Amino acid sequence: MMGDHILTLITFLPTIGVLLLLLVPKERFDTIRSVSLIVSFVTMLLSFLLWGMFDPMGNGMQFEIDQPWITAFGIQYHLGIDGISLLLILLTTILSVLAILASWKSIQKGVKGYFVSMLLLETGMLGVFCALDLFMFYVFWEVMLVPMYFLIGVWGGPKRVYAAIKFVLFTMFGSLLMLVALIYLMFQYQAYAGVFSLDMVKLAEMPLAHNVQLYLFGAFALAFAIKVPLWPLHTWLPDAHVQAPTAGSVILAGVLLKMGTYGFIRICLPMFPEATLVYMPYISVLALIAIIYGALVAMVQKDVKSLVAFSSVSHMGFVMLGMFALNMQGLQGSVLQMINHGVSTGALFLVVGMIYDRRHTRLISDFGGLAKVMPVFSAIFMIVTLSSIGLPFTNGFVGEFLILLGTFDSNTVYGVIAASGVILSACYMLWMYQRVIFGKVTNPENEKLKDLDWREKIILIPLLILIFWIGIYPSPFLERMKPALEKVMMQVDQARTAQAPSGAQDTRVFVADEGSAELHECSLSKGGPCLK
């Protein structure tokens, strides 16, 4: 019974929290903060329950609920998750709790509106990861836009209005293209099956002409690439990150950027597999440019937050590169790196916010010698920095290793270029850390800085646990995403098989047995035996 409605409960519990907040007088700051924290904490506990109830070996969607909604257009209230969605839901609920805790003292004006925006944003994010109907996916995608606009535009830095408008314009342009593609897809299904439908599962099974796939992939991909953001569509990101409040930056980097990569893996790859193969080299090259460009620009930043923002452009380039290697190693690395980036970069924005709350500056030149006055902060900052650059036994290493493994298997030149991005990442992160933490305390204002208090330690400890858990024992995460990724690979491999010329070199693909959901890795060459 609980399993039938758990996704609805997780998705809309934050909205119930919004309704509760509307009943609280705006002057009751502590009550508003407490209600928001309790609601987001309960949502997080439900996501942990979801993790426990999830079948890691399940090959299809789980916890599905499918009810008629707007029947004239075949729109369903259809929710369901696989291993990919599960991991992103967990990331969202954990970061939402930490973001609310991080806002406890720093937000002193418009407190009620701020926490209403935070909870609405959480519903939008969770809805995107649970939706199995494209119309619902689009609605939740748009719902996220409004609260994030207010978070940046009302509670952001000096140039907050400019950054908020730029964020909205970029995202709305992408959304418009997605809406056009969505409507066209609905009519395509009506021509194919005689009825309207936007059910993602049904749409993925509908055959589409090669040219139609190219157009639809292009429209969806542009919307998702803006959100990633993929170079050269990244220009809104540094402004939004720098101007947003700390919690806004955490949610933006930790979850919102993953909407784009999730869209690629949930919609573009399984629904338009032939177009995926056509666009693969172009997107891979753009991802490589993002890796190198993001790293080089990060290296010359004077503001710590700006540096972390440009590092996100580079890291998300790795996610895209692994995904479009179009093999299991690359896909697993890509999905794991989505989680890793949310954990590591979310933690980086939190520690940057903690020193900003003390000094009201983020300029690297204003710091130095913090190790002597803030030893606990410096130690945690070091762990987070090392996880961001992918040191072994931290989460970043596992994701980057799998991505590089998949990329080298797909294209050696791409792999070599991507590996140089790892080195650049180590250079700019360690150089920044050295200037902020080590050396003499040259600025008298830094001599009296207080180390982390108990609330700040509680915020960072869960992220440290995830950094080492994924870095040392990633199997629980990889096992849960594997069946879903094998299905994606099967659809791409079927398109690859259809395009393979006679006499092509042997390639391994995933195929399903008749009457069974089990997948087998087989030889692409004619008559080739299944390998297992």
Short mmCIF file of C-alpha atoms in Angstrom, two decimals:
data_model
loop_
_atom_site.label_atom_id
_atom_site.label_comp_id
_atom_site.label_asym_id
_atom_site.label_seq_id
_atom_site.Cartn_x
_atom_site.Cartn_y
_atom_site.Cartn_z
CA MET A 1 0.00 0.00 0.00
CA MET A 2 2.81 2.39 0.97
CA GLY A 3 4.70 1.48 -2.19
CA ASP A 4 1.70 2.42 -4.36
CA HIS A 5 1.72 6.04 -3.24
CA ILE A 6 5.24 6.67 -1.98
CA LEU A 7 6.28 8.64 -5.09
CA THR A 8 3.22 10.89 -4.83
CA LEU A 9 3.97 11.43 -1.15
CA ILE A 10 7.65 12.25 -1.74
CA THR A 11 6.87 14.61 -4.63
CA PHE A 12 4.07 16.61 -3.01
CA LEU A 13 5.05 16.58 0.68
CA PRO A 14 7.12 19.78 0.20
CA THR A 15 4.02 21.40 -1.36
CA ILE A 16 2.01 20.45 1.73
CA GLY A 17 4.78 22.19 3.68
CA VAL A 18 4.17 25.32 1.58
CA LEU A 19 0.48 25.25 2.56
CA LEU A 20 1.48 24.96 6.23
CA LEU A 21 3.87 27.91 5.88
CA LEU A 22 1.08 30.05 4.45
CA LEU A 23 -0.74 29.63 7.81
CA VAL A 24 2.27 30.87 9.81
CA PRO A 25 2.59 34.65 10.43
CA LYS A 26 5.56 36.08 8.50
CA GLU A 27 7.16 37.41 11.72
CA ARG A 28 7.52 33.89 13.22
CA PHE A 29 10.94 33.27 11.69
CA ASP A 30 11.86 30.28 13.89
CA THR A 31 8.51 28.55 13.25
CA ILE A 32 8.87 29.06 9.49
CA ARG A 33 12.40 27.64 9.53
CA SER A 34 11.39 24.70 11.74
CA VAL A 35 8.37 23.74 9.60
CA SER A 36 10.50 23.87 6.44
CA LEU A 37 13.22 21.75 8.00
CA ILE A 38 10.80 19.15 9.38
CA VAL A 39 8.98 18.80 6.04
CA SER A 40 12.18 18.44 4.03
CA PHE A 41 13.63 16.05 6.66
CA VAL A 42 10.56 13.78 6.50
CA THR A 43 10.78 13.87 2.69
CA MET A 44 14.41 12.75 2.99
CA LEU A 45 13.43 9.89 5.33
CA LEU A 46 10.83 8.75 2.79
CA SER A 47 13.51 8.74 0.09
CA PHE A 48 15.66 6.53 2.35
CA LEU A 49 12.65 4.20 2.68
CA LEU A 50 12.38 4.24 -1.13
CA TRP A 51 16.05 3.15 -1.33
CA GLY A 52 15.32 0.26 1.04
CA MET A 53 12.22 -0.88 -0.84
CA PHE A 54 13.81 -0.58 -4.30
CA ASP A 55 14.68 -3.88 -6.03
CA PRO A 56 18.27 -3.46 -7.36
CA MET A 57 17.78 -6.29 -9.84
CA GLY A 58 14.47 -4.95 -11.18
CA ASN A 59 14.60 -4.39 -14.92
CA GLY A 60 11.64 -2.03 -15.29
CA MET A 61 10.08 0.97 -13.62
CA GLN A 62 9.18 0.50 -9.96
CA PHE A 63 6.55 2.06 -7.63
CA GLU A 64 4.51 3.01 -10.71
CA ILE A 65 1.21 4.80 -10.43
CA ASP A 66 -0.66 5.35 -13.70
CA GLN A 67 -4.04 7.12 -13.63
CA PRO A 68 -5.99 9.00 -16.35
CA TRP A 69 -5.60 12.78 -16.09
CA ILE A 70 -6.38 14.75 -19.29
CA THR A 71 -7.88 11.91 -21.27
CA ALA A 72 -8.67 13.93 -24.43
CA PHE A 73 -4.91 14.19 -25.10
CA GLY A 74 -3.89 10.88 -23.53
CA ILE A 75 -2.12 12.63 -20.66
CA GLN A 76 -1.68 10.38 -17.62
CA TYR A 77 -0.74 10.92 -14.00
CA HIS A 78 2.14 8.51 -14.46
CA LEU A 79 4.95 8.31 -11.91
CA GLY A 80 7.64 5.65 -11.62
CA ILE A 81 11.38 5.31 -11.02
CA ASP A 82 14.34 3.20 -12.03
CA GLY A 83 17.82 3.15 -10.51
CA ILE A 84 18.84 6.42 -12.19
CA SER A 85 15.83 8.32 -10.82
CA LEU A 86 16.29 6.75 -7.38
CA LEU A 87 19.83 8.10 -6.97
CA LEU A 88 18.85 11.59 -8.11
CA ILE A 89 15.84 11.63 -5.76
CA LEU A 90 18.12 10.76 -2.84
CA LEU A 91 20.56 13.50 -3.86
CA THR A 92 17.71 16.03 -4.09
CA THR A 93 16.19 15.30 -0.70
CA ILE A 94 19.55 15.26 1.11
CA LEU A 95 20.73 18.53 -0.45
CA SER A 96 17.35 20.18 0.24
CA VAL A 97 17.68 19.49 3.98
CA LEU A 98 21.28 20.77 4.01
CA ALA A 99 20.33 23.87 1.99
CA ILE A 100 17.58 24.76 4.48
CA LEU A 101 20.01 24.30 7.38
CA ALA A 102 22.58 26.46 5.59
CA SER A 103 19.98 29.24 5.23
CA TRP A 104 19.10 29.22 8.95
CA LYS A 105 21.08 32.35 9.89
CA SER A 106 22.06 33.86 6.57
CA ILE A 107 18.49 34.66 5.42
CA GLN A 108 17.03 37.42 7.58
CA LYS A 109 14.69 39.24 5.19
CA GLY A 110 11.62 37.79 3.47
CA VAL A 111 12.10 34.57 5.43
CA LYS A 112 8.63 33.18 4.66
CA GLY A 113 8.89 33.78 0.92
CA TYR A 114 12.38 32.29 0.87
CA PHE A 115 11.39 28.98 2.48
CA VAL A 116 8.18 28.78 0.41
CA SER A 117 10.41 29.06 -2.68
CA MET A 118 12.77 26.38 -1.37
CA LEU A 119 9.95 23.86 -0.79
CA LEU A 120 8.27 24.59 -4.15
CA LEU A 121 11.63 24.10 -5.83
CA GLU A 122 12.00 20.71 -4.11
CA THR A 123 8.60 19.57 -5.44
CA GLY A 124 9.56 20.64 -8.97
CA MET A 125 12.89 18.79 -8.84
CA LEU A 126 11.42 15.58 -7.39
CA GLY A 127 8.57 15.70 -9.92
CA VAL A 128 10.98 15.78 -12.85
CA PHE A 129 12.76 12.65 -11.58
CA CYS A 130 9.49 10.77 -10.90
CA ALA A 131 7.47 11.74 -14.01
CA LEU A 132 6.90 9.10 -16.70
CA ASP A 133 4.52 11.25 -18.74
CA LEU A 134 6.19 13.92 -20.86
CA PHE A 135 3.50 16.49 -20.05
CA MET A 136 4.11 16.00 -16.31
CA PHE A 137 7.86 16.16 -16.94
CA TYR A 138 7.39 19.50 -18.71
CA VAL A 139 5.10 20.91 -15.98
CA PHE A 140 7.56 20.05 -13.20
CA TRP A 141 10.44 21.37 -15.35
CA GLU A 142 8.68 24.74 -15.57
CA VAL A 143 7.61 24.73 -11.91
CA MET A 144 11.29 24.80 -10.91
CA LEU A 145 11.91 27.97 -12.88
CA VAL A 146 9.77 30.31 -10.76
CA PRO A 147 11.17 29.63 -7.26
CA MET A 148 14.75 29.61 -8.54
CA TYR A 149 14.13 32.97 -10.26
CA PHE A 150 12.99 34.45 -6.93
CA LEU A 151 15.82 32.83 -4.96
CA ILE A 152 18.39 34.49 -7.22
CA GLY A 153 16.50 37.73 -7.93
CA VAL A 154 15.36 38.55 -4.36
CA TRP A 155 17.94 36.97 -2.03
CA GLY A 156 20.99 37.10 -4.32
CA GLY A 157 24.03 39.42 -4.62
CA PRO A 158 24.37 42.96 -6.03
CA LYS A 159 23.74 41.88 -9.66
CA ARG A 160 20.95 39.46 -8.73
CA VAL A 161 18.28 40.88 -11.07
CA TYR A 162 20.54 40.63 -14.12
CA ALA A 163 21.54 37.06 -13.20
CA ALA A 164 17.94 35.99 -12.52
CA ILE A 165 16.61 37.39 -15.82
CA LYS A 166 19.47 35.81 -17.77
CA PHE A 167 18.77 32.45 -16.11
CA VAL A 168 15.06 32.66 -16.96
CA LEU A 169 15.59 33.78 -20.58
CA PHE A 170 18.04 30.97 -21.34
CA THR A 171 15.87 28.33 -19.68
CA MET A 172 12.62 29.53 -21.25
CA PHE A 173 14.13 29.48 -24.73
CA GLY A 174 15.05 25.84 -24.20
CA SER A 175 11.66 25.07 -22.68
CA LEU A 176 9.85 26.51 -25.71
CA LEU A 177 11.75 24.21 -28.05
CA MET A 178 10.98 21.26 -25.78
CA LEU A 179 7.27 22.15 -25.78
CA VAL A 180 7.18 22.26 -29.60
CA ALA A 181 8.96 18.89 -29.80
CA LEU A 182 6.63 17.44 -27.18
CA ILE A 183 3.48 18.43 -29.12
CA TYR A 184 4.94 17.12 -32.38
CA LEU A 185 5.79 13.84 -30.65
CA MET A 186 2.22 13.56 -29.38
CA PHE A 187 0.86 13.85 -32.94
CA GLN A 188 3.43 11.34 -34.17
CA TYR A 189 2.11 8.82 -31.64
CA GLN A 190 -1.48 9.57 -32.67
CA ALA A 191 -0.56 8.78 -36.29
CA TYR A 192 1.17 5.57 -35.16
CA ALA A 193 -1.33 4.18 -32.61
CA GLY A 194 -4.53 6.08 -33.35
CA VAL A 195 -4.65 7.73 -29.91
CA PHE A 196 -2.78 10.58 -28.24
CA SER A 197 -0.16 9.71 -25.62
CA LEU A 198 2.85 11.31 -23.97
CA ASP A 199 3.74 8.24 -21.94
CA MET A 200 7.53 7.96 -22.00
CA VAL A 201 7.49 4.15 -21.92
CA LYS A 202 5.13 3.95 -24.93
CA LEU A 203 6.98 6.70 -26.84
CA ALA A 204 10.28 4.86 -26.43
CA GLU A 205 8.74 1.85 -28.23
CA MET A 206 7.39 3.92 -31.17
CA PRO A 207 9.44 3.68 -34.38
CA LEU A 208 10.33 7.11 -35.81
CA ALA A 209 11.73 8.02 -39.20
CA HIS A 210 15.43 8.96 -39.25
CA ASN A 211 14.82 12.63 -40.12
CA VAL A 212 12.08 12.97 -37.50
CA GLN A 213 14.46 11.61 -34.88
CA LEU A 214 17.09 14.17 -35.89
CA TYR A 215 14.68 17.13 -35.51
CA LEU A 216 13.19 15.93 -32.24
CA PHE A 217 16.57 15.05 -30.74
CA GLY A 218 17.84 18.53 -31.71
CA ALA A 219 14.93 20.30 -30.01
CA PHE A 220 15.08 18.30 -26.78
CA ALA A 221 18.89 18.33 -26.73
CA LEU A 222 19.07 22.13 -26.98
CA ALA A 223 16.72 22.47 -23.99
CA PHE A 224 18.75 19.99 -21.97
CA ALA A 225 22.14 21.36 -23.09
CA ILE A 226 21.19 24.82 -21.76
CA LYS A 227 20.39 23.30 -18.40
CA VAL A 228 23.59 21.17 -18.21
CA PRO A 229 25.06 23.72 -19.28
CA LEU A 230 27.08 22.56 -22.27
CA TRP A 231 29.54 24.97 -23.90
CA PRO A 232 28.74 27.49 -25.52
CA LEU A 233 25.34 27.65 -23.74
CA HIS A 234 26.94 27.99 -20.30
CA THR A 235 27.09 31.79 -19.97
CA TRP A 236 24.10 32.04 -17.62
CA LEU A 237 25.66 29.68 -15.09
CA PRO A 238 28.55 31.74 -13.59
CA ASP A 239 26.26 34.78 -13.11
CA ALA A 240 23.53 32.67 -11.50
CA HIS A 241 26.00 30.86 -9.22
CA VAL A 242 27.86 33.96 -8.08
CA GLN A 243 24.72 36.03 -7.43
CA ALA A 244 22.58 33.28 -5.85
CA PRO A 245 22.52 32.85 -2.06
CA THR A 246 24.56 29.90 -0.74
CA ALA A 247 21.58 27.52 -0.63
CA GLY A 248 20.57 28.56 -4.15
CA SER A 249 24.06 27.78 -5.44
CA VAL A 250 24.01 24.40 -3.69
CA ILE A 251 20.68 23.42 -5.26
CA LEU A 252 21.63 24.89 -8.63
CA ALA A 253 24.91 22.97 -8.84
CA GLY A 254 23.74 19.91 -6.94
CA VAL A 255 20.43 19.19 -8.63
CA LEU A 256 19.29 21.66 -11.31
CA LEU A 257 22.26 21.05 -13.59
CA LYS A 258 21.44 17.32 -13.43
CA MET A 259 18.04 18.00 -14.99
CA GLY A 260 19.77 18.49 -18.33
CA THR A 261 21.88 15.34 -18.20
CA TYR A 262 18.90 13.38 -16.82
CA GLY A 263 16.81 14.61 -19.77
CA PHE A 264 19.43 13.31 -22.20
CA ILE A 265 19.53 9.85 -20.62
CA ARG A 266 15.76 9.57 -19.96
CA ILE A 267 14.44 11.01 -23.26
CA CYS A 268 17.04 11.61 -25.98
CA LEU A 269 18.99 8.33 -25.88
CA PRO A 270 16.11 5.82 -25.57
CA MET A 271 13.55 7.65 -27.75
CA PHE A 272 15.86 8.80 -30.55
CA PRO A 273 18.65 6.18 -30.69
CA GLU A 274 19.47 6.69 -34.38
CA ALA A 275 19.80 10.44 -33.88
CA THR A 276 21.93 9.76 -30.79
CA LEU A 277 24.48 7.98 -32.98
CA VAL A 278 24.45 10.85 -35.48
CA TYR A 279 24.90 13.59 -32.85
CA MET A 280 27.36 11.57 -30.74
CA PRO A 281 30.63 13.00 -32.17
CA TYR A 282 29.38 16.62 -32.12
CA ILE A 283 28.22 16.46 -28.49
CA SER A 284 31.44 14.68 -27.48
CA VAL A 285 33.52 17.50 -28.99
CA LEU A 286 31.42 20.15 -27.22
CA ALA A 287 31.88 18.22 -23.96
CA LEU A 288 35.66 18.17 -24.46
CA ILE A 289 35.68 21.93 -25.10
CA ALA A 290 33.64 22.42 -21.91
CA ILE A 291 36.16 20.33 -19.92
CA ILE A 292 39.21 22.28 -21.08
CA TYR A 293 37.58 25.73 -21.36
CA GLY A 294 35.91 25.48 -17.93
CA ALA A 295 39.19 24.42 -16.32
CA LEU A 296 41.27 27.18 -17.94
CA VAL A 297 38.77 29.92 -17.05
CA ALA A 298 38.45 28.58 -13.48
CA MET A 299 42.22 28.85 -13.11
CA VAL A 300 42.24 32.65 -13.52
CA GLN A 301 39.26 33.45 -11.28
CA LYS A 302 39.82 35.76 -8.31
CA ASP A 303 36.52 34.89 -6.59
CA VAL A 304 36.29 31.43 -4.99
CA LYS A 305 32.60 31.05 -5.87
CA SER A 306 33.24 32.04 -9.45
CA LEU A 307 36.05 29.46 -9.62
CA VAL A 308 33.73 26.72 -8.37
CA ALA A 309 31.07 27.84 -10.89
CA PHE A 310 33.45 27.46 -13.85
CA SER A 311 34.69 24.15 -12.44
CA SER A 312 31.06 22.98 -12.76
CA VAL A 313 31.18 23.70 -16.51
CA SER A 314 34.26 21.46 -16.72
CA HIS A 315 32.84 18.68 -14.54
CA MET A 316 29.51 18.58 -16.35
CA GLY A 317 31.52 18.24 -19.57
CA PHE A 318 32.85 14.97 -18.14
CA VAL A 319 29.28 13.81 -17.47
CA MET A 320 28.27 14.51 -21.08
CA LEU A 321 31.44 12.92 -22.49
CA GLY A 322 30.87 9.70 -20.55
CA MET A 323 27.21 9.54 -21.56
CA PHE A 324 28.00 9.93 -25.27
CA ALA A 325 30.76 7.35 -25.18
CA LEU A 326 27.69 5.11 -25.54
CA ASN A 327 29.05 2.14 -23.62
CA MET A 328 28.29 0.77 -20.16
CA GLN A 329 31.42 2.12 -18.49
CA GLY A 330 30.80 5.61 -19.81
CA LEU A 331 27.11 5.59 -18.90
CA GLN A 332 27.74 4.28 -15.39
CA GLY A 333 30.49 6.84 -14.87
CA SER A 334 28.24 9.59 -16.22
CA VAL A 335 25.34 8.84 -13.85
CA LEU A 336 27.66 8.34 -10.87
CA GLN A 337 29.43 11.60 -11.69
CA MET A 338 26.06 13.40 -11.64
CA ILE A 339 25.74 12.29 -8.00
CA ASN A 340 29.40 13.03 -7.25
CA HIS A 341 29.21 16.54 -8.67
CA GLY A 342 26.12 17.22 -6.59
CA VAL A 343 27.90 16.05 -3.44
CA SER A 344 31.33 17.62 -4.00
CA THR A 345 30.32 20.90 -5.60
CA GLY A 346 27.40 21.26 -3.20
CA ALA A 347 29.91 20.89 -0.35
CA LEU A 348 32.27 23.39 -1.99
CA PHE A 349 29.53 26.02 -2.23
CA LEU A 350 28.64 25.36 1.41
CA VAL A 351 32.20 25.91 2.67
CA VAL A 352 32.53 29.02 0.51
CA GLY A 353 29.27 30.29 2.00
CA MET A 354 30.61 29.63 5.54
CA ILE A 355 33.69 31.84 5.08
CA TYR A 356 31.57 34.44 3.27
CA ASP A 357 29.23 34.62 6.29
CA ARG A 358 32.29 35.45 8.44
CA ARG A 359 34.20 37.84 6.15
CA HIS A 360 31.59 39.00 3.59
CA THR A 361 34.12 38.54 0.83
CA ARG A 362 34.95 35.64 -1.48
CA LEU A 363 38.11 37.07 -3.04
CA ILE A 364 41.01 34.64 -2.81
CA SER A 365 43.43 37.51 -2.11
CA ASP A 366 41.51 38.44 1.07
CA PHE A 367 42.36 35.11 2.69
CA GLY A 368 45.47 33.10 3.54
CA GLY A 369 46.59 31.22 6.63
CA LEU A 370 43.10 30.01 7.59
CA ALA A 371 44.59 26.66 8.65
CA LYS A 372 45.92 28.35 11.82
CA VAL A 373 42.64 29.94 12.90
CA MET A 374 40.08 27.48 11.43
CA PRO A 375 41.68 23.98 11.54
CA VAL A 376 38.43 21.96 11.35
CA PHE A 377 37.17 24.08 8.46
CA SER A 378 40.52 23.68 6.67
CA ALA A 379 40.51 19.89 7.08
CA ILE A 380 36.97 19.53 5.71
CA PHE A 381 37.74 21.98 2.90
CA MET A 382 40.75 19.81 1.98
CA ILE A 383 38.62 16.61 1.81
CA VAL A 384 36.02 18.32 -0.36
CA THR A 385 38.71 19.76 -2.64
CA LEU A 386 40.34 16.35 -3.09
CA SER A 387 36.97 14.75 -3.88
CA SER A 388 36.34 17.42 -6.50
CA ILE A 389 39.64 16.66 -8.27
CA GLY A 390 39.03 12.90 -8.07
CA LEU A 391 41.59 11.60 -5.57
CA PRO A 392 41.41 7.78 -5.08
CA PHE A 393 39.10 6.66 -2.24
CA THR A 394 36.91 9.70 -2.81
CA ASN A 395 33.72 9.73 -4.87
CA GLY A 396 35.14 11.81 -7.73
CA PHE A 397 37.76 9.20 -8.56
CA VAL A 398 35.26 6.41 -9.26
CA GLY A 399 33.11 8.53 -11.58
CA GLU A 400 36.00 10.03 -13.53
CA PHE A 401 37.75 6.65 -13.82
CA LEU A 402 34.66 5.02 -15.35
CA ILE A 403 34.12 7.98 -17.71
CA LEU A 404 37.73 7.87 -18.89
CA LEU A 405 37.53 4.08 -19.26
CA GLY A 406 34.43 4.39 -21.43
CA THR A 407 35.86 7.30 -23.41
CA PHE A 408 39.16 5.53 -24.16
CA ASP A 409 37.16 2.49 -25.30
CA SER A 410 35.10 4.71 -27.58
CA ASN A 411 37.76 7.15 -28.86
CA THR A 412 41.38 7.22 -27.65
CA VAL A 413 41.98 10.83 -28.69
CA TYR A 414 38.93 12.01 -26.74
CA GLY A 415 40.20 10.03 -23.74
CA VAL A 416 43.63 11.69 -23.83
CA ILE A 417 42.11 15.20 -24.05
CA ALA A 418 39.69 14.44 -21.20
CA ALA A 419 42.53 13.11 -19.03
CA SER A 420 44.33 16.45 -19.43
CA GLY A 421 41.21 18.07 -17.98
CA VAL A 422 41.70 16.01 -14.81
CA ILE A 423 45.22 17.44 -14.45
CA LEU A 424 43.99 20.99 -15.02
CA SER A 425 41.30 20.42 -12.39
CA ALA A 426 43.93 19.42 -9.83
CA CYS A 427 46.00 22.53 -10.70
CA TYR A 428 43.31 25.17 -10.19
CA MET A 429 41.68 23.55 -7.14
CA LEU A 430 44.92 22.92 -5.23
CA TRP A 431 46.28 26.38 -6.15
CA MET A 432 43.11 27.99 -4.82
CA TYR A 433 43.27 25.89 -1.64
CA GLN A 434 46.91 26.78 -1.06
CA ARG A 435 46.23 30.52 -1.34
CA VAL A 436 43.18 30.44 0.94
CA ILE A 437 44.34 28.03 3.65
CA PHE A 438 48.15 28.01 3.87
CA GLY A 439 50.78 30.68 4.45
CA LYS A 440 50.79 33.50 7.00
CA VAL A 441 47.69 35.34 8.15
CA THR A 442 48.41 38.63 6.40
CA ASN A 443 44.98 40.20 6.86
CA PRO A 444 44.24 41.13 10.53
CA GLU A 445 40.52 40.45 9.99
CA ASN A 446 41.29 36.76 9.48
CA GLU A 447 43.06 36.39 12.85
CA LYS A 448 39.81 36.44 14.84
CA LEU A 449 37.75 34.11 12.61
CA LYS A 450 35.87 31.41 14.51
CA ASP A 451 36.05 27.77 13.43
CA LEU A 452 32.94 25.81 12.40
CA ASP A 453 30.10 25.63 14.91
CA TRP A 454 27.98 22.51 15.55
CA ARG A 455 25.32 23.49 12.96
CA GLU A 456 27.91 23.88 10.21
CA LYS A 457 29.53 20.55 11.10
CA ILE A 458 26.13 18.80 10.96
CA ILE A 459 25.60 20.28 7.48
CA LEU A 460 28.91 18.99 6.14
CA ILE A 461 29.14 15.55 7.82
CA PRO A 462 26.53 13.81 5.56
CA LEU A 463 28.40 14.99 2.47
CA LEU A 464 31.72 13.74 3.89
CA ILE A 465 30.11 10.33 4.52
CA LEU A 466 28.89 10.19 0.90
CA ILE A 467 32.32 11.26 -0.40
CA PHE A 468 34.05 8.29 1.28
CA TRP A 469 31.16 5.80 0.86
CA ILE A 470 31.01 6.24 -2.91
CA GLY A 471 34.81 6.44 -3.13
CA ILE A 472 35.45 3.21 -1.18
CA TYR A 473 32.33 1.11 -1.84
CA PRO A 474 30.40 2.34 -4.93
CA SER A 475 28.74 -1.03 -5.68
CA PRO A 476 25.31 -0.21 -4.13
CA PHE A 477 25.06 2.81 -6.44
CA LEU A 478 26.36 1.05 -9.56
CA GLU A 479 24.14 -2.00 -9.04
CA ARG A 480 20.97 0.06 -8.81
CA MET A 481 21.62 2.02 -11.98
CA LYS A 482 22.87 -0.93 -14.09
CA PRO A 483 19.54 -2.50 -15.20
CA ALA A 484 18.21 0.89 -16.35
CA LEU A 485 21.39 1.68 -18.25
CA GLU A 486 21.38 -1.74 -19.92
CA LYS A 487 17.93 -0.95 -21.31
CA VAL A 488 19.19 2.37 -22.68
CA MET A 489 22.20 0.61 -24.21
CA MET A 490 19.94 -2.04 -25.76
CA GLN A 491 17.94 0.62 -27.62
CA VAL A 492 21.07 2.41 -28.81
CA ASP A 493 22.68 -0.90 -29.82
CA GLN A 494 19.63 -1.91 -31.84
CA ALA A 495 20.01 1.31 -33.86
CA ARG A 496 23.74 0.66 -34.14
CA THR A 497 23.07 -2.86 -35.39
CA ALA A 498 20.65 -1.57 -38.03
CA GLN A 499 23.26 0.92 -39.26
CA ALA A 500 26.22 -1.49 -39.15
CA PRO A 501 27.61 -2.15 -42.66
CA SER A 502 28.19 -5.71 -43.82
CA GLY A 503 31.61 -6.94 -42.69
CA ALA A 504 31.85 -4.45 -39.84
CA GLN A 505 34.18 -5.23 -36.95
CA ASP A 506 32.71 -7.16 -34.06
CA THR A 507 30.95 -5.04 -31.44
CA ARG A 508 29.20 -6.13 -28.24
CA VAL A 509 25.56 -5.21 -27.78
CA PHE A 510 22.79 -5.90 -25.27
CA VAL A 511 19.80 -7.98 -26.46
CA ALA A 512 16.74 -9.32 -24.67
CA ASP A 513 15.60 -12.94 -24.81
CA GLU A 514 12.13 -13.57 -26.13
CA GLY A 515 9.61 -13.80 -23.32
CA SER A 516 12.16 -12.64 -20.79
CA ALA A 517 13.23 -9.27 -19.46
CA GLU A 518 16.77 -10.54 -18.95
CA LEU A 519 19.46 -8.89 -21.06
CA HIS A 520 22.48 -10.63 -22.58
CA GLU A 521 25.67 -9.15 -23.92
CA CYS A 522 26.14 -10.50 -27.47
CA SER A 523 28.31 -10.18 -30.54
CA LEU A 524 27.12 -7.76 -33.22
CA SER A 525 28.69 -9.71 -36.09
CA LYS A 526 26.32 -12.06 -37.86
CA GLY A 527 26.13 -15.41 -36.18
CA GLY A 528 28.25 -14.21 -33.29
CA PRO A 529 27.54 -16.06 -30.01
CA CYS A 530 26.26 -14.42 -26.85
CA LEU A 531 29.21 -13.74 -24.58
CA LYS A 532 27.16 -14.33 -21.42
#
